[in-house]
Tab-separated table of C-alpha atoms in Angstrom:
chain	number	residue	atom	x	y	z
A	246	UNK	CA	-27.514	5.278	9.600
A	247	UNK	CA	-25.636	3.135	7.374
A	248	UNK	CA	-21.866	3.481	7.470
A	249	UNK	CA	-20.370	1.949	5.050
A	250	UNK	CA	-23.101	1.259	1.296
A	251	UNK	CA	-21.039	-0.653	-1.507
A	252	UNK	CA	-22.733	-0.433	-4.838
A	253	UNK	CA	-21.801	-2.455	-7.745
A	254	UNK	CA	-18.747	-3.228	-7.303
A	255	UNK	CA	-17.424	-4.406	-10.484
A	256	UNK	CA	-13.918	-5.843	-11.048
A	257	UNK	CA	-12.225	-8.060	-13.641
A	258	UNK	CA	-8.911	-9.750	-14.203
A	259	UNK	CA	-8.042	-12.077	-16.428
A	260	UNK	CA	-9.202	-15.345	-14.041
A	261	UNK	CA	-11.188	-13.923	-11.780
A	262	UNK	CA	-13.759	-10.828	-11.351
A	263	UNK	CA	-16.328	-9.386	-8.862
A	264	UNK	CA	-19.369	-8.772	-10.836
A	265	UNK	CA	-21.989	-6.688	-9.117
A	266	UNK	CA	-20.920	-6.602	-5.378
A	267	UNK	CA	-23.733	-4.739	-3.575
A	268	UNK	CA	-24.080	-4.629	0.553
A	269	UNK	CA	-24.747	-1.691	3.315
A	270	UNK	CA	-23.141	-2.477	6.695
A	271	UNK	CA	-25.436	-0.546	9.552
A	272	UNK	CA	-23.544	1.690	12.077
A	273	UNK	CA	-22.873	0.607	15.206
A	274	UNK	CA	-22.926	-3.601	14.555
A	275	UNK	CA	-20.893	-5.765	13.428
A	276	UNK	CA	-20.536	-7.490	9.432
A	277	UNK	CA	-18.979	-10.516	9.110
A	278	UNK	CA	-17.652	-10.941	5.411
A	279	UNK	CA	-17.179	-14.650	4.387
A	280	UNK	CA	-16.197	-16.588	1.892
A	281	UNK	CA	-13.535	-19.174	0.452
A	282	UNK	CA	-10.434	-18.635	0.048
A	283	UNK	CA	-10.322	-16.397	-3.541
A	284	UNK	CA	-13.824	-16.197	-3.228
A	285	UNK	CA	-13.118	-12.503	-3.568
A	286	UNK	CA	-13.020	-10.819	-0.167
A	287	UNK	CA	-9.658	-9.105	-0.088
A	288	UNK	CA	-10.410	-7.548	-3.879
A	289	UNK	CA	-13.540	-6.905	-2.189
A	290	UNK	CA	-12.227	-4.776	1.356
A	291	UNK	CA	-9.083	-3.181	-1.577
A	292	UNK	CA	-11.964	-2.013	-3.722
A	293	UNK	CA	-13.982	-0.656	-0.732
A	294	UNK	CA	-10.224	0.983	0.773
A	295	UNK	CA	-9.784	2.442	-2.840
A	296	UNK	CA	-7.157	0.711	-3.146
A	297	UNK	CA	-7.585	-1.042	-7.170
A	298	UNK	CA	-9.527	0.593	-10.309
A	299	UNK	CA	-12.355	-0.406	-10.387
A	300	UNK	CA	-14.727	-0.471	-13.522
A	301	UNK	CA	-17.399	0.778	-12.128
A	302	UNK	CA	-19.482	0.201	-8.511
A	303	UNK	CA	-19.051	3.183	-5.886
A	304	UNK	CA	-18.304	2.668	-1.887
A	305	UNK	CA	-20.360	5.108	0.083
A	306	UNK	CA	-18.860	5.685	3.604
A	307	UNK	CA	-21.037	7.515	6.184
A	308	UNK	CA	-23.101	9.093	3.355
A	309	UNK	CA	-19.798	10.326	1.441
A	310	UNK	CA	-18.504	9.169	-1.853
A	311	UNK	CA	-15.322	7.158	-1.116
A	312	UNK	CA	-13.158	8.274	-4.710
A	313	UNK	CA	-14.554	11.838	-3.768
A	314	UNK	CA	-12.943	12.010	-0.507
A	315	UNK	CA	-11.159	9.538	-0.311
A	316	UNK	CA	-8.446	12.071	2.395
A	317	UNK	CA	-11.265	13.152	4.728
A	318	UNK	CA	-12.959	9.587	4.764
A	319	UNK	CA	-9.526	7.610	5.736
A	320	UNK	CA	-9.367	9.579	9.196
A	321	UNK	CA	-12.746	7.845	9.397
A	322	UNK	CA	-11.054	4.370	8.931
A	323	UNK	CA	-9.152	1.794	10.444
A	324	UNK	CA	-8.037	-1.183	8.993
A	325	UNK	CA	-5.672	-4.183	10.496
A	326	UNK	CA	-5.197	-6.881	7.440
A	327	UNK	CA	-3.879	-10.044	9.180
A	328	UNK	CA	-0.788	-11.509	7.118
A	329	UNK	CA	1.353	-8.752	5.823
A	330	UNK	CA	3.250	-7.142	8.292
A	331	UNK	CA	5.363	-3.243	7.757
A	332	UNK	CA	8.019	-2.512	8.332
A	333	UNK	CA	8.648	-4.833	10.783
A	334	UNK	CA	11.710	-4.216	11.962
A	335	UNK	CA	10.909	-0.712	12.961
A	336	UNK	CA	10.104	-0.205	16.961
A	337	UNK	CA	6.504	0.276	17.305
A	338	UNK	CA	7.210	4.238	19.197
A	339	UNK	CA	8.621	4.484	15.513
A	340	UNK	CA	5.342	3.763	14.206
A	341	UNK	CA	3.332	5.694	16.168
A	342	UNK	CA	5.040	8.654	15.604
A	343	UNK	CA	5.203	8.438	12.239
A	344	UNK	CA	1.225	7.122	12.242
A	345	UNK	CA	-0.340	10.013	14.440
A	346	UNK	CA	1.201	12.590	12.600
A	347	UNK	CA	-1.678	11.835	9.475
A	348	UNK	CA	-4.632	11.510	11.638
A	349	UNK	CA	-6.407	14.773	13.091
A	350	UNK	CA	-7.984	13.396	16.020
A	351	UNK	CA	-5.518	11.573	17.564
A	352	UNK	CA	-5.906	11.517	20.669
A	353	UNK	CA	-2.140	10.472	22.189
A	354	UNK	CA	-4.516	9.492	25.834
A	355	UNK	CA	-6.103	7.165	24.154
A	356	UNK	CA	-3.561	5.816	22.618
A	357	UNK	CA	-1.534	4.655	26.350
A	358	UNK	CA	-5.040	3.720	26.885
A	359	UNK	CA	-5.281	0.725	24.894
A	360	UNK	CA	-1.809	-0.161	24.772
A	361	UNK	CA	-1.695	-0.610	28.284
A	362	UNK	CA	-5.230	-2.684	27.445
A	363	UNK	CA	-4.386	-4.766	25.061
A	364	UNK	CA	-0.923	-4.759	27.253
A	365	UNK	CA	1.458	-3.606	24.431
A	366	UNK	CA	4.934	-2.579	24.934
A	367	UNK	CA	6.347	0.182	23.128
A	368	UNK	CA	9.905	-0.694	22.636
A	369	UNK	CA	9.106	-4.666	20.545
A	370	UNK	CA	9.815	-4.332	17.728
A	371	UNK	CA	6.699	-5.084	15.099
A	372	UNK	CA	8.419	-8.375	13.712
A	373	UNK	CA	8.334	-9.177	17.647
A	374	UNK	CA	4.978	-8.995	18.027
A	375	UNK	CA	2.395	-12.422	17.852
A	376	UNK	CA	-0.644	-12.107	14.679
A	377	UNK	CA	-2.630	-10.994	17.869
A	378	UNK	CA	-0.913	-8.255	18.673
A	379	UNK	CA	-0.618	-7.185	15.878
A	380	UNK	CA	-3.828	-6.801	15.003
A	381	UNK	CA	-4.327	-5.276	18.618
A	382	UNK	CA	-2.682	-2.349	17.569
A	383	UNK	CA	-3.793	-2.306	14.342
A	384	UNK	CA	-6.772	-1.726	16.587
A	385	UNK	CA	-5.302	0.549	19.509
A	386	UNK	CA	-4.184	3.059	16.310
A	387	UNK	CA	-6.949	3.006	14.822
A	388	UNK	CA	-8.792	4.210	17.751
A	389	UNK	CA	-6.651	6.745	18.515
A	390	UNK	CA	-7.168	8.346	15.816
A	391	UNK	CA	-11.476	7.922	16.040
A	392	UNK	CA	-11.603	5.362	13.780
A	393	UNK	CA	-15.577	4.613	12.946
A	394	UNK	CA	-15.213	1.583	11.196
A	395	UNK	CA	-12.924	-0.966	10.865
A	396	UNK	CA	-11.938	-2.758	8.556
A	397	UNK	CA	-10.360	-5.826	9.300
A	398	UNK	CA	-9.494	-7.920	6.646
A	399	UNK	CA	-8.946	-11.450	8.421
A	400	UNK	CA	-7.984	-10.233	12.052
A	401	UNK	CA	-8.394	-13.776	13.404
A	402	UNK	CA	-6.090	-16.120	11.142
A	403	UNK	CA	-3.298	-17.672	12.745
A	404	UNK	CA	-4.710	-16.751	16.213
A	405	UNK	CA	-4.691	-19.664	18.379
A	406	UNK	CA	-8.605	-20.121	20.054
A	407	UNK	CA	-7.659	-18.352	23.370
A	408	UNK	CA	-6.611	-14.989	21.388
A	409	UNK	CA	-9.438	-15.584	18.572
A	410	UNK	CA	-11.842	-15.575	21.857
A	411	UNK	CA	-10.482	-12.070	23.227
A	412	UNK	CA	-10.328	-10.649	20.502
A	413	UNK	CA	-13.927	-11.134	19.413
A	414	UNK	CA	-14.448	-10.235	22.549
A	415	UNK	CA	-13.245	-6.628	22.340
A	416	UNK	CA	-15.088	-6.262	18.439
A	417	UNK	CA	-17.843	-7.106	20.933
A	418	UNK	CA	-17.065	-4.585	23.488
A	419	UNK	CA	-16.008	-1.720	21.019
A	420	UNK	CA	-19.578	-2.087	18.906
A	421	UNK	CA	-21.499	-1.762	21.542
A	422	UNK	CA	-21.714	2.683	22.071
A	423	UNK	CA	-23.286	1.967	18.684
A	424	UNK	CA	-20.530	4.571	17.396
A	425	UNK	CA	-18.232	2.205	15.663
A	426	UNK	CA	-19.161	0.002	13.161
A	427	UNK	CA	-17.114	-3.293	11.895
A	428	UNK	CA	-16.412	-5.423	9.202
A	429	UNK	CA	-14.131	-8.357	8.781
A	430	UNK	CA	-13.088	-11.048	6.543
A	431	UNK	CA	-12.941	-14.546	8.096
A	432	UNK	CA	-13.454	-17.778	6.846
A	433	UNK	CA	-13.894	-18.919	9.908
A	434	UNK	CA	-17.080	-19.185	10.532
A	435	UNK	CA	-17.318	-19.846	14.039
A	436	UNK	CA	-16.554	-16.288	15.011
A	437	UNK	CA	-18.356	-15.345	13.506
A	438	UNK	CA	-21.953	-17.314	14.870
A	439	UNK	CA	-20.627	-15.251	18.352
A	440	UNK	CA	-20.063	-11.775	17.257
A	441	UNK	CA	-21.720	-11.413	14.278
A	442	UNK	CA	-24.819	-8.937	14.076
A	443	UNK	CA	-24.371	-8.923	9.369
A	444	UNK	CA	-22.760	-11.571	7.411
A	445	UNK	CA	-22.810	-11.244	4.139
A	446	UNK	CA	-21.278	-14.608	1.526
A	447	UNK	CA	-19.591	-14.264	-1.007
A	448	UNK	CA	-18.892	-16.759	-3.240
A	449	UNK	CA	-16.675	-16.322	-6.769
A	450	UNK	CA	-16.745	-12.875	-7.212
A	451	UNK	CA	-20.609	-12.513	-6.236
A	452	UNK	CA	-22.605	-11.508	-3.063
A	453	UNK	CA	-25.014	-14.861	-2.380
A	454	UNK	CA	-26.786	-13.131	-0.028
A	455	UNK	CA	-26.426	-11.071	2.928
A	456	UNK	CA	-28.289	-9.666	5.514
A	457	UNK	CA	-28.813	-10.038	9.314
A	458	UNK	CA	-26.975	-13.425	11.047
A	459	UNK	CA	-30.577	-14.880	11.889
A	460	UNK	CA	-32.503	-14.081	9.342
A	461	UNK	CA	-29.208	-15.545	6.805
A	462	UNK	CA	-28.990	-19.434	8.468
A	463	UNK	CA	-33.010	-19.104	8.385
A	464	UNK	CA	-33.149	-19.153	5.212
A	465	UNK	CA	-32.172	-22.545	4.617
A	466	UNK	CA	-32.305	-25.871	5.034
A	467	UNK	CA	-29.975	-28.695	5.997
A	468	UNK	CA	-32.610	-32.609	4.717
A	469	UNK	CA	-30.937	-35.269	6.052
A	470	UNK	CA	-33.065	-37.835	4.640
A	471	UNK	CA	-32.889	-41.777	2.370
A	472	UNK	CA	-31.982	-42.079	-1.633
A	473	UNK	CA	-36.125	-41.783	-2.384
A	474	UNK	CA	-36.403	-39.001	-0.092
A	475	UNK	CA	-33.211	-37.473	-1.903
A	476	UNK	CA	-34.986	-37.646	-6.260
A	477	UNK	CA	-37.908	-35.681	-3.859
A	478	UNK	CA	-35.882	-32.141	-3.611
A	479	UNK	CA	-33.150	-32.999	-5.931
A	480	UNK	CA	-33.803	-30.754	-8.093
A	481	UNK	CA	-34.278	-27.568	-6.109
A	482	UNK	CA	-30.726	-28.515	-3.897
A	483	UNK	CA	-28.389	-26.125	-3.587
A	484	UNK	CA	-25.708	-29.191	-2.831
A	485	UNK	CA	-25.812	-32.589	-1.420
A	486	UNK	CA	-23.625	-35.367	0.116
A	487	UNK	CA	-24.788	-38.973	-0.778
A	488	UNK	CA	-23.664	-41.217	2.101
A	489	UNK	CA	-24.516	-44.858	3.309
A	490	UNK	CA	-27.436	-43.395	5.847
A	491	UNK	CA	-28.581	-41.753	2.601
A	492	UNK	CA	-28.146	-37.775	2.193
A	493	UNK	CA	-27.213	-35.016	3.555
A	494	UNK	CA	-28.262	-31.185	1.355
A	495	UNK	CA	-28.390	-27.697	1.768
A	496	UNK	CA	-31.782	-26.468	0.661
A	497	UNK	CA	-33.565	-22.588	0.104
A	498	UNK	CA	-36.021	-22.448	2.624
A	499	UNK	CA	-37.961	-21.132	0.736
A	500	UNK	CA	-37.881	-24.607	-1.836
A	501	UNK	CA	-38.463	-26.350	0.652
A	502	UNK	CA	-41.509	-28.414	1.387
A	503	UNK	CA	-42.109	-29.291	5.080
A	504	UNK	CA	-44.255	-31.500	4.832
A	505	UNK	CA	-42.211	-33.919	2.527
A	506	UNK	CA	-41.762	-34.987	5.724
A	507	UNK	CA	-37.273	-34.504	5.259
A	508	UNK	CA	-35.850	-34.242	8.590
A	509	UNK	CA	-35.141	-30.154	7.715
A	510	UNK	CA	-32.119	-28.824	11.215
A	511	UNK	CA	-30.580	-24.816	10.450
A	512	UNK	CA	-27.394	-25.290	9.624
A	513	UNK	CA	-24.232	-23.799	10.076
A	514	UNK	CA	-22.468	-21.301	8.379
A	515	UNK	CA	-19.609	-23.634	7.819
A	516	UNK	CA	-22.407	-26.570	6.715
A	517	UNK	CA	-23.352	-23.170	4.987
A	518	UNK	CA	-20.109	-22.154	3.186
A	519	UNK	CA	-19.099	-25.730	1.949
A	520	UNK	CA	-22.259	-26.953	0.919
A	521	UNK	CA	-22.080	-23.576	-1.595
A	522	UNK	CA	-18.819	-24.853	-3.035
A	523	UNK	CA	-20.160	-28.284	-3.152
A	524	UNK	CA	-22.953	-26.861	-5.868
A	525	UNK	CA	-19.632	-27.108	-8.224
A	526	UNK	CA	-19.183	-29.423	-8.649
A	527	UNK	CA	-22.462	-30.558	-9.418
A	528	UNK	CA	-23.002	-28.676	-11.905
A	529	UNK	CA	-19.625	-30.192	-13.304
B	39	UNK	CA	1.462	15.395	1.597
B	40	UNK	CA	4.783	17.023	4.394
B	41	UNK	CA	3.721	14.297	6.400
B	42	UNK	CA	4.729	10.980	3.757
B	43	UNK	CA	7.795	13.176	2.894
B	44	UNK	CA	8.641	12.905	6.851
B	45	UNK	CA	7.870	8.885	7.169
B	46	UNK	CA	9.574	7.897	4.357
B	47	UNK	CA	12.869	10.319	5.995
B	48	UNK	CA	11.962	8.678	9.312
B	49	UNK	CA	11.212	4.471	8.478
B	50	UNK	CA	11.959	4.495	4.467
B	51	UNK	CA	14.820	5.642	4.090
B	52	UNK	CA	17.827	3.808	5.587
B	53	UNK	CA	20.484	6.676	7.335
B	54	UNK	CA	23.091	5.408	5.535
B	55	UNK	CA	21.563	7.253	2.335
B	56	UNK	CA	21.370	10.242	3.913
B	57	UNK	CA	25.286	10.247	5.117
B	58	UNK	CA	24.996	9.118	0.888
B	59	UNK	CA	25.606	12.880	0.189
B	60	UNK	CA	28.675	12.845	1.723
B	61	UNK	CA	30.725	10.024	1.238
B	62	UNK	CA	30.024	10.525	-2.678
B	63	UNK	CA	30.757	14.109	-2.864
B	64	UNK	CA	34.760	13.781	-0.586
B	65	UNK	CA	35.206	12.088	-4.050
B	66	UNK	CA	35.078	15.383	-5.265
B	67	UNK	CA	38.772	16.216	-3.228
B	68	UNK	CA	40.389	14.008	-6.379
B	69	UNK	CA	42.437	16.564	-8.539
B	70	UNK	CA	41.147	16.529	-12.014
B	71	UNK	CA	38.963	13.517	-11.430
B	72	UNK	CA	35.713	12.551	-13.587
B	73	UNK	CA	32.904	13.881	-11.294
B	74	UNK	CA	29.486	13.154	-12.960
B	75	UNK	CA	30.997	9.725	-11.128
B	76	UNK	CA	29.927	10.768	-7.485
B	77	UNK	CA	26.875	11.880	-8.730
B	78	UNK	CA	26.511	8.973	-10.190
B	79	UNK	CA	26.951	7.561	-6.880
B	80	UNK	CA	23.771	8.263	-5.803
B	81	UNK	CA	22.028	5.896	-8.775
B	82	UNK	CA	24.146	2.998	-8.120
B	83	UNK	CA	23.759	2.582	-4.875
B	84	UNK	CA	20.849	4.183	-3.258
B	85	UNK	CA	18.033	4.901	-5.864
B	86	UNK	CA	18.013	0.216	-6.045
B	87	UNK	CA	18.696	0.411	-2.463
B	88	UNK	CA	15.668	2.386	-1.797
B	89	UNK	CA	13.149	0.955	-3.769
B	90	UNK	CA	13.831	-2.716	-3.030
B	91	UNK	CA	13.587	-0.981	0.891
B	92	UNK	CA	10.233	0.378	-0.059
B	93	UNK	CA	9.574	-3.609	-1.708
B	94	UNK	CA	10.354	-5.573	1.173
B	95	UNK	CA	9.275	-2.882	3.577
B	96	UNK	CA	5.573	-3.132	2.101
B	97	UNK	CA	5.866	0.345	1.947
B	98	UNK	CA	2.581	0.584	-1.103
B	99	UNK	CA	-0.173	-0.924	1.114
B	100	UNK	CA	0.579	0.768	4.327
B	101	UNK	CA	0.947	4.444	2.371
B	102	UNK	CA	-2.588	3.530	0.673
B	103	UNK	CA	-4.033	3.070	4.236
B	104	UNK	CA	-3.205	5.943	5.506
B	105	UNK	CA	-5.032	9.297	5.387
B	106	UNK	CA	-3.847	10.612	1.809
B	107	UNK	CA	-4.401	10.149	-1.728
B	108	UNK	CA	-3.022	8.874	-4.073
B	109	UNK	CA	-1.543	12.054	-5.461
B	110	UNK	CA	0.086	13.256	-2.670
B	111	UNK	CA	1.877	9.773	-2.510
B	112	UNK	CA	3.174	9.407	-6.122
B	113	UNK	CA	4.112	13.821	-5.280
B	114	UNK	CA	5.608	13.142	-1.500
B	115	UNK	CA	7.692	10.608	-2.950
B	116	UNK	CA	9.613	11.870	-6.553
B	117	UNK	CA	9.985	15.053	-4.717
B	118	UNK	CA	11.813	13.187	-1.201
B	119	UNK	CA	14.502	11.598	-3.897
B	120	UNK	CA	14.637	15.047	-6.111
B	121	UNK	CA	15.178	16.712	-2.472
B	122	UNK	CA	18.370	13.722	-1.801
B	123	UNK	CA	19.365	14.735	-5.965
B	124	UNK	CA	19.734	18.188	-4.709
B	125	UNK	CA	21.723	16.886	-1.600
B	126	UNK	CA	24.070	15.625	-3.618
B	127	UNK	CA	24.201	17.860	-6.181
B	128	UNK	CA	24.543	20.797	-2.871
B	129	UNK	CA	27.749	18.921	-1.145
B	130	UNK	CA	29.450	17.908	-3.937
B	131	UNK	CA	29.184	21.426	-4.847
B	132	UNK	CA	31.137	22.246	-1.793
B	133	UNK	CA	33.527	19.565	-2.190
B	134	UNK	CA	33.925	20.502	-5.319
B	135	UNK	CA	35.009	24.680	-4.499
B	136	UNK	CA	37.463	23.440	-1.568
B	137	UNK	CA	39.303	21.208	-4.761
B	138	UNK	CA	39.294	24.291	-6.723
B	139	UNK	CA	40.567	26.620	-4.109
B	140	UNK	CA	43.061	23.711	-2.976
B	141	UNK	CA	44.675	22.554	-6.987
B	142	UNK	CA	44.041	26.345	-8.126
B	143	UNK	CA	46.497	24.506	-11.325
B	144	UNK	CA	45.259	20.828	-12.045
B	145	UNK	CA	45.594	20.149	-16.130
B	146	UNK	CA	41.537	18.729	-16.196
B	147	UNK	CA	41.445	16.589	-19.305
B	148	UNK	CA	37.034	16.191	-18.154
B	149	UNK	CA	35.111	18.911	-16.850
B	150	UNK	CA	35.851	21.181	-14.262
B	151	UNK	CA	33.647	21.751	-10.922
B	152	UNK	CA	32.393	24.734	-11.888
B	153	UNK	CA	28.791	26.017	-11.630
B	154	UNK	CA	28.403	24.868	-15.308
B	155	UNK	CA	29.104	21.539	-14.641
B	156	UNK	CA	26.542	21.157	-11.840
B	157	UNK	CA	24.057	22.463	-13.942
B	158	UNK	CA	24.731	19.619	-16.399
B	159	UNK	CA	24.521	17.661	-13.351
B	160	UNK	CA	20.746	18.296	-12.775
B	161	UNK	CA	20.533	17.445	-16.412
B	162	UNK	CA	20.974	14.776	-16.143
B	163	UNK	CA	19.143	14.343	-12.276
B	164	UNK	CA	16.352	15.188	-14.531
B	165	UNK	CA	16.983	13.156	-17.486
B	166	UNK	CA	16.594	10.043	-14.696
B	167	UNK	CA	13.550	11.498	-12.882
B	168	UNK	CA	11.282	11.624	-16.168
B	169	UNK	CA	12.469	7.870	-16.880
B	170	UNK	CA	12.496	6.524	-13.898
B	171	UNK	CA	9.598	7.638	-11.727
B	172	UNK	CA	7.007	7.127	-14.854
B	173	UNK	CA	7.980	3.557	-14.983
B	174	UNK	CA	8.141	3.239	-11.988
B	175	UNK	CA	4.639	3.966	-10.762
B	176	UNK	CA	2.774	1.317	-13.235
B	177	UNK	CA	2.631	-0.833	-10.682
B	178	UNK	CA	4.902	1.672	-7.851
B	179	UNK	CA	6.649	-1.685	-6.953
B	180	UNK	CA	8.235	-3.152	-9.560
B	181	UNK	CA	10.947	-0.753	-9.408
B	182	UNK	CA	13.189	-2.854	-12.112
B	183	UNK	CA	13.196	-1.438	-15.821
B	184	UNK	CA	12.548	1.786	-15.097
B	185	UNK	CA	15.782	2.104	-13.306
B	186	UNK	CA	17.797	0.274	-15.775
B	187	UNK	CA	15.959	2.060	-19.233
B	188	UNK	CA	17.319	5.338	-17.016
B	189	UNK	CA	20.263	4.728	-15.556
B	190	UNK	CA	21.339	3.302	-19.194
B	191	UNK	CA	19.580	7.184	-20.566
B	192	UNK	CA	21.569	8.305	-18.045
B	193	UNK	CA	24.875	6.555	-18.952
B	194	UNK	CA	25.123	7.587	-22.228
B	195	UNK	CA	23.602	11.967	-21.469
B	196	UNK	CA	26.952	11.336	-19.114
B	197	UNK	CA	29.250	9.546	-21.411
B	198	UNK	CA	28.075	11.882	-24.421
B	199	UNK	CA	28.789	14.946	-22.969
B	200	UNK	CA	31.714	14.205	-21.843
B	201	UNK	CA	33.534	13.327	-25.626
B	202	UNK	CA	31.788	16.450	-26.747
B	203	UNK	CA	33.662	18.645	-24.242
B	204	UNK	CA	37.039	16.514	-24.860
B	205	UNK	CA	36.838	16.788	-28.028
B	206	UNK	CA	35.243	20.062	-28.924
B	207	UNK	CA	37.394	22.834	-28.290
B	208	UNK	CA	34.792	25.374	-27.577
B	209	UNK	CA	32.363	23.146	-25.724
B	210	UNK	CA	35.721	22.217	-23.634
B	211	UNK	CA	36.307	25.663	-23.276
B	212	UNK	CA	33.011	26.909	-21.890
B	213	UNK	CA	33.087	23.997	-19.126
B	214	UNK	CA	36.379	24.137	-17.959
B	215	UNK	CA	39.173	26.089	-20.020
B	216	UNK	CA	38.624	30.314	-20.874
B	217	UNK	CA	35.167	30.653	-20.218
B	218	UNK	CA	35.218	28.777	-16.200
B	219	UNK	CA	35.923	32.041	-15.181
B	220	UNK	CA	33.102	33.335	-17.377
B	221	UNK	CA	30.795	34.059	-14.017
B	222	UNK	CA	27.566	35.815	-16.195
B	223	UNK	CA	27.976	32.500	-18.571
B	224	UNK	CA	28.987	29.465	-15.582
B	225	UNK	CA	25.875	30.954	-13.912
B	226	UNK	CA	23.364	30.931	-16.897
B	227	UNK	CA	24.189	26.992	-17.675
B	228	UNK	CA	23.801	26.720	-14.092
B	229	UNK	CA	20.538	27.653	-13.807
B	230	UNK	CA	18.565	26.705	-17.314
B	231	UNK	CA	20.568	22.880	-15.660
B	232	UNK	CA	17.438	23.441	-12.848
B	233	UNK	CA	15.266	24.637	-14.372
B	234	UNK	CA	15.301	21.432	-16.952
B	235	UNK	CA	16.103	19.296	-13.749
B	236	UNK	CA	12.413	21.062	-12.243
B	237	UNK	CA	10.052	20.228	-15.533
B	238	UNK	CA	11.596	17.449	-16.799
B	239	UNK	CA	11.208	16.273	-12.510
B	240	UNK	CA	7.301	17.738	-12.951
B	241	UNK	CA	6.325	16.473	-16.221
B	242	UNK	CA	7.821	13.065	-14.746
B	243	UNK	CA	5.887	13.143	-11.227
B	244	UNK	CA	2.799	14.696	-13.711
B	245	UNK	CA	3.207	11.332	-15.708
B	246	UNK	CA	3.244	8.617	-12.812
B	247	UNK	CA	0.366	10.557	-11.119
B	248	UNK	CA	-1.650	9.604	-14.136
B	249	UNK	CA	-0.420	6.001	-14.488
B	250	UNK	CA	-0.720	5.597	-10.231
B	251	UNK	CA	-4.563	6.125	-10.162
B	252	UNK	CA	-4.651	3.623	-12.210
B	253	UNK	CA	-3.003	0.985	-10.755
B	254	UNK	CA	-4.534	-1.650	-8.757
B	255	UNK	CA	-2.496	-2.278	-5.668
B	256	UNK	CA	-1.983	-5.163	-4.757
């Protein structure tokens, strides 16, 4: 079943636009939503949550149109925005007491289980929580109202490696039963190497590719070679860097001719992002 | 919508805002005063503080993430403000009754706190609501411009109507003079005032909903 379907989102700003953004997230999987700062990740997420007035496009959650069934579908969605604080001077207890009233399927027992599991103290104020704790608190809330889709905007940004690793383990645990799906945006690609099943890559408001992680990585090759070899593939490359030994660059696997004898390796997600970012500077 | 209103009362609004009707209302005990001021404190103090607090606490983003619709968000907020306005008037009315009882022979230069006067006060709140909310919901977080314009309009209304009340003997008599003992007249003005308040607030709310649906939450 498709948990989240984003179809042809278009949103114009003066200096930026989302163009025909489309992707699908299957139920029970983790999708990493990657892109450089300002690529359109948060704008896309806000569009999914009906926060933006779009020029065109549709969002379907569990097969239902978000615009038409906003109230009902929000019962099934849990959110975490990594870098925004709300009512930070309120105690967790107070905030939870207000929040839980909005959800039909709120389960007090589940809530306290997760609060224990995540070692969260209800008497603390939101401002006293570390960034990782805030994400965990958001997760506890989402899971207590039975959210089936978790939409997390940069949940791991600003976390130390230990907290990040712990959070990624939690994400993986959550999707194990196949009920919950997670879409999480990040520019820290190493997080996704570890836990994502699918990758959607956005650049300058356009989706470059959205597919299974293995397919995603396999569709690009990182080439290393000398300057003569560069001249043979230059035109087809996404971008490249010249160094004292020759060049390193990224190419679509379909454009790469193995008979040229150029040394090719599988790129990391980070390398794919970096070389796509260089594409522009080459074209200038 | 009820949950959204409770959210505002529990975490959105600071407790002192709820005590303000009592504190301001007690000023009604000043004999022969310019009683519009008692309610103007709501605009001068409570409104800017509340909306500043909403902005600081990222209330807009917080609320958008809850299981609510944009329409209910606006309706609940307008309702909360309207409840506070009515609370200010009702408490001031009670203190007003006490004032009339305590100082029966005071000579009123301004409008005395009879029912007709409270009808004028309801209209004042209606004017504020129809101007402030539609301007605020162009962005749903900025409030300065809408607040300033609505406040100027309210103060002009108060100034003009009180000036007429002093200059024009017919108007003076209706609200403070011989007409003050005419229960039918007083009650009619109050009911008209309440009706105007409800209609203006509802129009303001509907325009706000239409505008808010087009707002990009950032």
